[in-house]
PDB file of C-alpha atoms in Angstrom:
ATOM      1  CA  UNK H   1      43.265 -93.750  37.527  1.00  0.00           C
ATOM      2  CA  UNK H   2      44.442 -90.308  38.632  1.00  0.00           C
ATOM      3  CA  UNK H   3      42.634 -88.521  41.433  1.00  0.00           C
ATOM      4  CA  UNK H   4      42.291 -84.763  41.757  1.00  0.00           C
ATOM      5  CA  UNK H   5      42.794 -82.661  44.872  1.00  0.00           C
ATOM      6  CA  UNK H   6      41.913 -78.956  44.997  1.00  0.00           C
ATOM      7  CA  UNK H   7      43.269 -76.754  47.788  1.00  0.00           C
ATOM      8  CA  UNK H   8      42.679 -73.105  48.720  1.00  0.00           C
ATOM      9  CA  UNK H   9      44.730 -71.174  51.274  1.00  0.00           C
ATOM     10  CA  UNK H  10      43.690 -67.676  52.284  1.00  0.00           C
ATOM     11  CA  UNK H  11      44.547 -65.176  54.988  1.00  0.00           C
ATOM     12  CA  UNK H  12      41.007 -63.866  55.443  1.00  0.00           C
ATOM     13  CA  UNK H  13      42.009 -60.732  57.440  1.00  0.00           C
ATOM     14  CA  UNK H  14      40.560 -60.471  60.938  1.00  0.00           C
ATOM     15  CA  UNK H  15      37.199 -58.781  61.471  1.00  0.00           C
ATOM     16  CA  UNK H  16      38.410 -55.202  61.937  1.00  0.00           C
ATOM     17  CA  UNK H  17      35.761 -52.406  62.022  1.00  0.00           C
ATOM     18  CA  UNK H  18      38.532 -49.935  61.119  1.00  0.00           C
ATOM     19  CA  UNK H  19      38.821 -51.467  57.646  1.00  0.00           C
ATOM     20  CA  UNK H  20      35.998 -49.229  56.393  1.00  0.00           C
ATOM     21  CA  UNK H  21      34.620 -50.428  53.063  1.00  0.00           C
ATOM     22  CA  UNK H  22      36.714 -53.571  53.417  1.00  0.00           C
ATOM     23  CA  UNK H  23      35.296 -54.596  56.805  1.00  0.00           C
ATOM     24  CA  UNK H  24      34.306 -58.241  57.098  1.00  0.00           C
ATOM     25  CA  UNK H  25      30.585 -57.753  56.500  1.00  0.00           C
ATOM     26  CA  UNK H  26      31.279 -56.158  53.112  1.00  0.00           C
ATOM     27  CA  UNK H  27      33.668 -58.792  51.814  1.00  0.00           C
ATOM     28  CA  UNK H  28      32.464 -62.087  53.295  1.00  0.00           C
ATOM     29  CA  UNK H  29      30.205 -62.821  50.321  1.00  0.00           C
ATOM     30  CA  UNK H  30      33.037 -62.062  47.898  1.00  0.00           C
ATOM     31  CA  UNK H  31      35.271 -64.499  49.748  1.00  0.00           C
ATOM     32  CA  UNK H  32      32.478 -67.079  49.735  1.00  0.00           C
ATOM     33  CA  UNK H  33      32.098 -66.713  45.967  1.00  0.00           C
ATOM     34  CA  UNK H  34      35.848 -66.926  45.497  1.00  0.00           C
ATOM     35  CA  UNK H  35      36.034 -70.198  47.432  1.00  0.00           C
ATOM     36  CA  UNK H  36      32.905 -71.829  46.034  1.00  0.00           C
ATOM     37  CA  UNK H  37      33.881 -71.087  42.424  1.00  0.00           C
ATOM     38  CA  UNK H  38      36.888 -73.365  42.851  1.00  0.00           C
ATOM     39  CA  UNK H  39      35.020 -76.172  44.686  1.00  0.00           C
ATOM     40  CA  UNK H  40      38.002 -77.097  46.887  1.00  0.00           C
ATOM     41  CA  UNK H  41      38.419 -80.336  48.756  1.00  0.00           C
ATOM     42  CA  UNK H  42      40.439 -78.469  51.383  1.00  0.00           C
ATOM     43  CA  UNK H  43      40.414 -74.866  52.571  1.00  0.00           C
ATOM     44  CA  UNK H  44      43.026 -73.379  54.904  1.00  0.00           C
ATOM     45  CA  UNK H  45      42.415 -69.962  56.432  1.00  0.00           C
ATOM     46  CA  UNK H  46      44.568 -67.709  58.562  1.00  0.00           C
ATOM     47  CA  UNK H  47      43.770 -64.772  60.834  1.00  0.00           C
ATOM     48  CA  UNK H  48      40.173 -65.456  61.805  1.00  0.00           C
ATOM     49  CA  UNK H  49      38.464 -65.129  65.179  1.00  0.00           C
ATOM     50  CA  UNK H  50      35.978 -67.810  66.172  1.00  0.00           C
ATOM     51  CA  UNK H  51      32.769 -65.864  65.261  1.00  0.00           C
ATOM     52  CA  UNK H  52      34.280 -64.948  61.904  1.00  0.00           C
ATOM     53  CA  UNK H  53      35.289 -68.526  61.133  1.00  0.00           C
ATOM     54  CA  UNK H  54      31.933 -69.919  62.164  1.00  0.00           C
ATOM     55  CA  UNK H  55      30.086 -67.343  60.056  1.00  0.00           C
ATOM     56  CA  UNK H  56      32.242 -68.337  57.075  1.00  0.00           C
ATOM     57  CA  UNK H  57      31.465 -71.980  57.767  1.00  0.00           C
ATOM     58  CA  UNK H  58      27.746 -71.248  57.709  1.00  0.00           C
ATOM     59  CA  UNK H  59      27.917 -69.733  54.228  1.00  0.00           C
ATOM     60  CA  UNK H  60      30.016 -72.548  52.708  1.00  0.00           C
ATOM     61  CA  UNK H  61      27.548 -75.441  52.438  1.00  0.00           C
ATOM     62  CA  UNK H  62      30.041 -77.815  50.810  1.00  0.00           C
ATOM     63  CA  UNK H  63      32.760 -77.357  53.429  1.00  0.00           C
ATOM     64  CA  UNK H  64      32.962 -78.076  57.148  1.00  0.00           C
ATOM     65  CA  UNK H  65      35.180 -76.414  59.751  1.00  0.00           C
ATOM     66  CA  UNK H  66      37.465 -78.809  61.641  1.00  0.00           C
ATOM     67  CA  UNK H  67      37.312 -77.618  65.240  1.00  0.00           C
ATOM     68  CA  UNK H  68      36.030 -80.418  67.490  1.00  0.00           C
ATOM     69  CA  UNK H  69      39.522 -80.746  69.013  1.00  0.00           C
ATOM     70  CA  UNK H  70      39.697 -77.078  69.992  1.00  0.00           C
ATOM     71  CA  UNK H  71      38.875 -75.168  73.158  1.00  0.00           C
ATOM     72  CA  UNK H  72      38.615 -71.677  71.711  1.00  0.00           C
ATOM     73  CA  UNK H  73      40.424 -68.762  73.350  1.00  0.00           C
ATOM     74  CA  UNK H  74      38.312 -65.667  72.723  1.00  0.00           C
ATOM     75  CA  UNK H  75      41.149 -63.209  72.090  1.00  0.00           C
ATOM     76  CA  UNK H  76      43.130 -65.492  69.761  1.00  0.00           C
ATOM     77  CA  UNK H  77      43.007 -65.683  65.983  1.00  0.00           C
ATOM     78  CA  UNK H  78      43.203 -69.203  64.584  1.00  0.00           C
ATOM     79  CA  UNK H  79      44.595 -70.699  61.395  1.00  0.00           C
ATOM     80  CA  UNK H  80      41.809 -73.128  60.551  1.00  0.00           C
ATOM     81  CA  UNK H  81      40.920 -76.013  58.253  1.00  0.00           C
ATOM     82  CA  UNK H  82      37.780 -76.783  56.282  1.00  0.00           C
ATOM     83  CA  UNK H  83      37.111 -79.931  54.256  1.00  0.00           C
ATOM     84  CA  UNK H  84      34.604 -81.314  51.769  1.00  0.00           C
ATOM     85  CA  UNK H  85      32.675 -84.086  53.517  1.00  0.00           C
ATOM     86  CA  UNK H  86      31.711 -85.616  50.150  1.00  0.00           C
ATOM     87  CA  UNK H  87      35.294 -86.374  49.200  1.00  0.00           C
ATOM     88  CA  UNK H  88      37.157 -86.654  52.509  1.00  0.00           C
ATOM     89  CA  UNK H  89      36.769 -87.827  56.070  1.00  0.00           C
ATOM     90  CA  UNK H  90      38.696 -86.573  59.098  1.00  0.00           C
ATOM     91  CA  UNK H  91      40.456 -89.198  61.191  1.00  0.00           C
ATOM     92  CA  UNK H  92      42.095 -86.872  63.740  1.00  0.00           C
ATOM     93  CA  UNK H  93      42.966 -83.206  64.197  1.00  0.00           C
ATOM     94  CA  UNK H  94      44.667 -80.815  66.564  1.00  0.00           C
ATOM     95  CA  UNK H  95      46.504 -77.559  67.217  1.00  0.00           C
ATOM     96  CA  UNK H  96      50.239 -77.073  67.720  1.00  0.00           C
ATOM     97  CA  UNK H  97      51.237 -73.844  69.486  1.00  0.00           C
ATOM     98  CA  UNK H  98      54.465 -72.590  67.948  1.00  0.00           C
ATOM     99  CA  UNK H  99      56.312 -72.132  71.219  1.00  0.00           C
ATOM    100  CA  UNK H 100      58.619 -73.994  73.558  1.00  0.00           C
ATOM    101  CA  UNK H 101      55.479 -75.664  74.969  1.00  0.00           C
ATOM    102  CA  UNK H 102      53.528 -76.638  71.808  1.00  0.00           C
ATOM    103  CA  UNK H 103      50.819 -78.490  73.734  1.00  0.00           C
ATOM    104  CA  UNK H 104      49.949 -75.516  75.956  1.00  0.00           C
ATOM    105  CA  UNK H 105      47.113 -73.464  74.401  1.00  0.00           C
ATOM    106  CA  UNK H 106      47.911 -69.769  74.079  1.00  0.00           C
ATOM    107  CA  UNK H 107      51.615 -70.227  74.805  1.00  0.00           C
ATOM    108  CA  UNK H 108      54.156 -67.837  73.293  1.00  0.00           C
ATOM    109  CA  UNK H 109      57.953 -67.959  72.882  1.00  0.00           C
ATOM    110  CA  UNK H 110      60.807 -66.681  70.709  1.00  0.00           C
ATOM    111  CA  UNK H 111      59.837 -62.977  71.089  1.00  0.00           C
ATOM    112  CA  UNK H 112      56.662 -63.547  69.087  1.00  0.00           C
ATOM    113  CA  UNK H 113      54.270 -60.579  69.018  1.00  0.00           C
ATOM    114  CA  UNK H 114      51.320 -62.933  69.609  1.00  0.00           C
ATOM    115  CA  UNK H 115      50.829 -66.613  70.359  1.00  0.00           C
ATOM    116  CA  UNK H 116      50.989 -68.385  67.009  1.00  0.00           C
ATOM    117  CA  UNK H 117      49.858 -71.872  66.091  1.00  0.00           C
ATOM    118  CA  UNK H 118      49.509 -74.539  63.468  1.00  0.00           C
ATOM    119  CA  UNK H 119      46.266 -76.465  62.926  1.00  0.00           C
ATOM    120  CA  UNK H 120      46.484 -79.965  61.471  1.00  0.00           C
ATOM    121  CA  UNK H 121      44.221 -82.765  60.325  1.00  0.00           C
ATOM    122  CA  UNK H 122      44.731 -86.342  59.232  1.00  0.00           C
ATOM    123  CA  UNK H 123      42.284 -87.114  56.422  1.00  0.00           C
ATOM    124  CA  UNK H 124      41.324 -89.960  54.114  1.00  0.00           C
ATOM    125  CA  UNK H 125      39.847 -89.852  50.626  1.00  0.00           C
ATOM    126  CA  UNK H 126      36.555 -91.717  50.501  1.00  0.00           C
ATOM    127  CA  UNK H 127      37.060 -92.835  46.904  1.00  0.00           C
ATOM    128  CA  UNK H 128      40.392 -94.638  47.242  1.00  0.00           C
ATOM    129  CA  UNK H 129      41.359 -94.512  50.946  1.00  0.00           C
ATOM    130  CA  UNK H 130      44.470 -92.439  50.184  1.00  0.00           C
ATOM    131  CA  UNK H 131      45.617 -90.501  53.232  1.00  0.00           C
ATOM    132  CA  UNK H 132      46.584 -86.852  53.622  1.00  0.00           C
ATOM    133  CA  UNK H 133      48.078 -84.832  56.441  1.00  0.00           C
ATOM    134  CA  UNK H 134      47.205 -81.131  56.178  1.00  0.00           C
ATOM    135  CA  UNK H 135      48.975 -78.539  58.336  1.00  0.00           C
ATOM    136  CA  UNK H 136      48.153 -74.829  58.268  1.00  0.00           C
ATOM    137  CA  UNK H 137      50.002 -72.042  60.064  1.00  0.00           C
ATOM    138  CA  UNK H 138      50.399 -68.292  60.522  1.00  0.00           C
ATOM    139  CA  UNK H 139      53.875 -67.177  61.574  1.00  0.00           C
ATOM    140  CA  UNK H 140      55.014 -64.036  63.404  1.00  0.00           C
ATOM    141  CA  UNK H 141      54.909 -60.879  61.302  1.00  0.00           C
ATOM    142  CA  UNK H 142      57.805 -58.985  62.898  1.00  0.00           C
ATOM    143  CA  UNK H 143      61.032 -60.951  63.433  1.00  0.00           C
ATOM    144  CA  UNK H 144      62.532 -63.493  61.044  1.00  0.00           C
ATOM    145  CA  UNK H 145      64.401 -65.094  63.928  1.00  0.00           C
ATOM    146  CA  UNK H 146      61.016 -65.691  65.572  1.00  0.00           C
ATOM    147  CA  UNK H 147      59.627 -67.262  62.419  1.00  0.00           C
ATOM    148  CA  UNK H 148      62.599 -69.595  62.058  1.00  0.00           C
ATOM    149  CA  UNK H 149      62.081 -70.913  65.588  1.00  0.00           C
ATOM    150  CA  UNK H 150      58.329 -71.217  65.104  1.00  0.00           C
ATOM    151  CA  UNK H 151      58.667 -73.159  61.870  1.00  0.00           C
ATOM    152  CA  UNK H 152      61.221 -75.459  63.480  1.00  0.00           C
ATOM    153  CA  UNK H 153      58.661 -76.350  66.181  1.00  0.00           C
ATOM    154  CA  UNK H 154      56.014 -76.782  63.493  1.00  0.00           C
ATOM    155  CA  UNK H 155      58.084 -79.181  61.385  1.00  0.00           C
ATOM    156  CA  UNK H 156      59.357 -81.207  64.341  1.00  0.00           C
ATOM    157  CA  UNK H 157      55.867 -81.604  65.839  1.00  0.00           C
ATOM    158  CA  UNK H 158      54.321 -82.537  62.482  1.00  0.00           C
ATOM    159  CA  UNK H 159      56.851 -85.298  62.006  1.00  0.00           C
ATOM    160  CA  UNK H 160      55.952 -86.696  65.435  1.00  0.00           C
ATOM    161  CA  UNK H 161      52.275 -86.958  64.471  1.00  0.00           C
ATOM    162  CA  UNK H 162      52.209 -87.756  60.750  1.00  0.00           C
ATOM    163  CA  UNK H 163      52.529 -91.318  59.516  1.00  0.00           C
ATOM    164  CA  UNK H 164      54.630 -91.961  56.415  1.00  0.00           C
ATOM    165  CA  UNK H 165      51.654 -93.179  54.377  1.00  0.00           C
ATOM    166  CA  UNK H 166      50.038 -89.732  54.691  1.00  0.00           C
ATOM    167  CA  UNK H 167      50.900 -87.284  51.911  1.00  0.00           C
ATOM    168  CA  UNK H 168      51.908 -84.031  53.591  1.00  0.00           C
ATOM    169  CA  UNK H 169      50.436 -80.648  52.644  1.00  0.00           C
ATOM    170  CA  UNK H 170      51.642 -77.479  54.365  1.00  0.00           C
ATOM    171  CA  UNK H 171      49.766 -74.210  53.882  1.00  0.00           C
ATOM    172  CA  UNK H 172      49.842 -70.826  55.532  1.00  0.00           C
ATOM    173  CA  UNK H 173      50.842 -67.210  55.806  1.00  0.00           C
ATOM    174  CA  UNK H 174      54.564 -67.510  56.499  1.00  0.00           C
ATOM    175  CA  UNK H 175      55.221 -63.749  56.512  1.00  0.00           C
ATOM    176  CA  UNK H 176      58.432 -64.415  54.605  1.00  0.00           C
ATOM    177  CA  UNK H 177      59.559 -64.957  51.032  1.00  0.00           C
ATOM    178  CA  UNK H 178      60.358 -68.346  49.468  1.00  0.00           C
ATOM    179  CA  UNK H 179      64.131 -67.730  49.517  1.00  0.00           C
ATOM    180  CA  UNK H 180      64.246 -67.130  53.272  1.00  0.00           C
ATOM    181  CA  UNK H 181      65.762 -69.176  56.087  1.00  0.00           C
ATOM    182  CA  UNK H 182      62.189 -70.072  57.060  1.00  0.00           C
ATOM    183  CA  UNK H 183      61.783 -71.988  53.796  1.00  0.00           C
ATOM    184  CA  UNK H 184      65.191 -73.629  54.158  1.00  0.00           C
ATOM    185  CA  UNK H 185      64.273 -75.011  57.593  1.00  0.00           C
ATOM    186  CA  UNK H 186      61.044 -76.475  56.227  1.00  0.00           C
ATOM    187  CA  UNK H 187      62.876 -78.094  53.320  1.00  0.00           C
ATOM    188  CA  UNK H 188      65.489 -79.516  55.690  1.00  0.00           C
ATOM    189  CA  UNK H 189      63.061 -80.972  58.223  1.00  0.00           C
ATOM    190  CA  UNK H 190      60.301 -81.958  55.757  1.00  0.00           C
ATOM    191  CA  UNK H 191      62.255 -83.054  52.656  1.00  0.00           C
ATOM    192  CA  UNK H 192      59.169 -84.613  51.027  1.00  0.00           C
ATOM    193  CA  UNK H 193      57.754 -81.129  50.390  1.00  0.00           C
ATOM    194  CA  UNK H 194      58.095 -78.998  47.263  1.00  0.00           C
ATOM    195  CA  UNK H 195      56.696 -75.630  46.197  1.00  0.00           C
ATOM    196  CA  UNK H 196      54.371 -76.057  43.175  1.00  0.00           C
ATOM    197  CA  UNK H 197      54.752 -72.351  42.344  1.00  0.00           C
ATOM    198  CA  UNK H 198      58.456 -72.915  41.704  1.00  0.00           C
ATOM    199  CA  UNK H 199      57.929 -76.341  40.134  1.00  0.00           C
ATOM    200  CA  UNK H 200      55.613 -74.840  37.516  1.00  0.00           C
ATOM    201  CA  UNK H 201      58.077 -72.018  36.840  1.00  0.00           C
ATOM    202  CA  UNK H 202      55.792 -69.107  37.731  1.00  0.00           C
ATOM    203  CA  UNK H 203      57.114 -65.572  38.155  1.00  0.00           C
ATOM    204  CA  UNK H 204      57.306 -64.358  41.731  1.00  0.00           C
ATOM    205  CA  UNK H 205      54.745 -61.783  42.859  1.00  0.00           C
ATOM    206  CA  UNK H 206      53.271 -60.372  46.051  1.00  0.00           C
ATOM    207  CA  UNK H 207      50.401 -62.225  47.714  1.00  0.00           C
ATOM    208  CA  UNK H 208      49.704 -59.453  50.257  1.00  0.00           C
ATOM    209  CA  UNK H 209      48.275 -56.241  48.816  1.00  0.00           C
ATOM    210  CA  UNK H 210      46.696 -54.219  51.687  1.00  0.00           C
ATOM    211  CA  UNK H 211      43.322 -54.057  49.859  1.00  0.00           C
ATOM    212  CA  UNK H 212      44.990 -52.180  46.978  1.00  0.00           C
ATOM    213  CA  UNK H 213      45.187 -55.043  44.513  1.00  0.00           C
ATOM    214  CA  UNK H 214      48.899 -54.448  43.988  1.00  0.00           C
ATOM    215  CA  UNK H 215      52.087 -54.375  46.022  1.00  0.00           C
ATOM    216  CA  UNK H 216      55.248 -54.062  43.898  1.00  0.00           C
ATOM    217  CA  UNK H 217      57.446 -54.019  47.006  1.00  0.00           C
ATOM    218  CA  UNK H 218      55.930 -57.177  48.480  1.00  0.00           C
ATOM    219  CA  UNK H 219      56.697 -60.873  48.103  1.00  0.00           C
ATOM    220  CA  UNK H 220      54.893 -64.201  47.987  1.00  0.00           C
ATOM    221  CA  UNK H 221      54.380 -64.844  51.691  1.00  0.00           C
ATOM    222  CA  UNK H 222      51.400 -67.211  51.290  1.00  0.00           C
ATOM    223  CA  UNK H 223      52.459 -70.749  50.369  1.00  0.00           C
ATOM    224  CA  UNK H 224      51.038 -74.149  49.584  1.00  0.00           C
ATOM    225  CA  UNK H 225      53.773 -76.781  49.799  1.00  0.00           C
ATOM    226  CA  UNK H 226      52.999 -80.404  49.015  1.00  0.00           C
ATOM    227  CA  UNK H 227      54.328 -83.924  49.200  1.00  0.00           C
ATOM    228  CA  UNK H 228      56.204 -85.147  46.127  1.00  0.00           C
ATOM    229  CA  UNK H 229      53.494 -87.828  45.763  1.00  0.00           C
ATOM    230  CA  UNK H 230      51.139 -85.037  44.646  1.00  0.00           C
ATOM    231  CA  UNK H 231      51.673 -83.714  41.120  1.00  0.00           C
ATOM    232  CA  UNK H 232      51.012 -79.995  40.649  1.00  0.00           C
ATOM    233  CA  UNK H 233      48.584 -79.236  37.814  1.00  0.00           C
ATOM    234  CA  UNK H 234      48.103 -75.523  38.527  1.00  0.00           C
ATOM    235  CA  UNK H 235      48.529 -72.862  41.198  1.00  0.00           C
ATOM    236  CA  UNK H 236      47.553 -69.189  41.104  1.00  0.00           C
ATOM    237  CA  UNK H 237      46.541 -66.139  43.126  1.00  0.00           C
ATOM    238  CA  UNK H 238      42.870 -65.231  42.694  1.00  0.00           C
ATOM    239  CA  UNK H 239      42.844 -61.447  42.257  1.00  0.00           C
ATOM    240  CA  UNK H 240      39.124 -60.868  41.916  1.00  0.00           C
ATOM    241  CA  UNK H 241      37.378 -57.848  43.383  1.00  0.00           C
ATOM    242  CA  UNK H 242      33.862 -56.486  43.267  1.00  0.00           C
ATOM    243  CA  UNK H 243      33.361 -52.742  42.939  1.00  0.00           C
ATOM    244  CA  UNK H 244      36.814 -52.227  44.398  1.00  0.00           C
ATOM    245  CA  UNK H 245      36.204 -54.546  47.373  1.00  0.00           C
ATOM    246  CA  UNK H 246      38.585 -57.500  47.761  1.00  0.00           C
ATOM    247  CA  UNK H 247      37.837 -60.692  49.711  1.00  0.00           C
ATOM    248  CA  UNK H 248      40.914 -60.004  51.870  1.00  0.00           C
ATOM    249  CA  UNK H 249      44.134 -58.004  52.026  1.00  0.00           C
ATOM    250  CA  UNK H 250      45.844 -61.188  50.790  1.00  0.00           C
ATOM    251  CA  UNK H 251      45.000 -62.809  47.460  1.00  0.00           C
ATOM    252  CA  UNK H 252      43.537 -66.296  47.994  1.00  0.00           C
ATOM    253  CA  UNK H 253      45.949 -68.962  46.747  1.00  0.00           C
ATOM    254  CA  UNK H 254      44.434 -71.822  44.750  1.00  0.00           C
ATOM    255  CA  UNK H 255      46.037 -75.058  43.594  1.00  0.00           C
ATOM    256  CA  UNK H 256      45.101 -78.299  41.876  1.00  0.00           C
ATOM    257  CA  UNK H 257      46.999 -81.582  42.231  1.00  0.00           C
ATOM    258  CA  UNK H 258      46.840 -85.062  40.720  1.00  0.00           C
ATOM    259  CA  UNK H 259      47.907 -88.299  42.371  1.00  0.00           C
TER     260      UNK H 259
END
């Protein structure tokens, strides 16, 4: 019997009053609708402050924010994980700071503009006891050399934590395109991963659109990469808007897998 896994990854754009019509209060319900329509088992978000993430959690009755491991730092934005309690249970979780001291909260290295981190969770399907390891990150937006060092820390730390019977899923805003050195490092250090977008032969397009709905000069910087034990059924960018208001300045990325 094949089992289905549905995953959403979305940079939700931080709560910025300067965004005008696209400020958080105007688009939260659109994002909620976008997520709930897909009924994901797992949701990864990037670029949210604690109040923003908790307000999103409150309006998603079928998903729960994984944060019991975390001592929040007020000024930091957090890549975060949500899961469906009906289908999955969390066995452990944590944060990895993408620096030379990954266990030190708020630490920063490699000329990064801000402290960056990866959030992870070890989960188990209730129906068949299959295990997953979900990691979600947001890399530096300025220097590629910074991103390559950050992703090296990410991959090395993940491999210290993850057990081999856990199917690996890596999501995030990588601020780089799929042909970059960032991707090559991930593929080298986590060889079990593949990109379902490429596997399904989809044309490349921009996932970041600055609330315009289009960005011909951009690239696909939001990725879901998965363990070869998961078979990609579909993956797409949800481009919905409501009266010109988008859920974020990135299109939410949605994928379905069978295993």
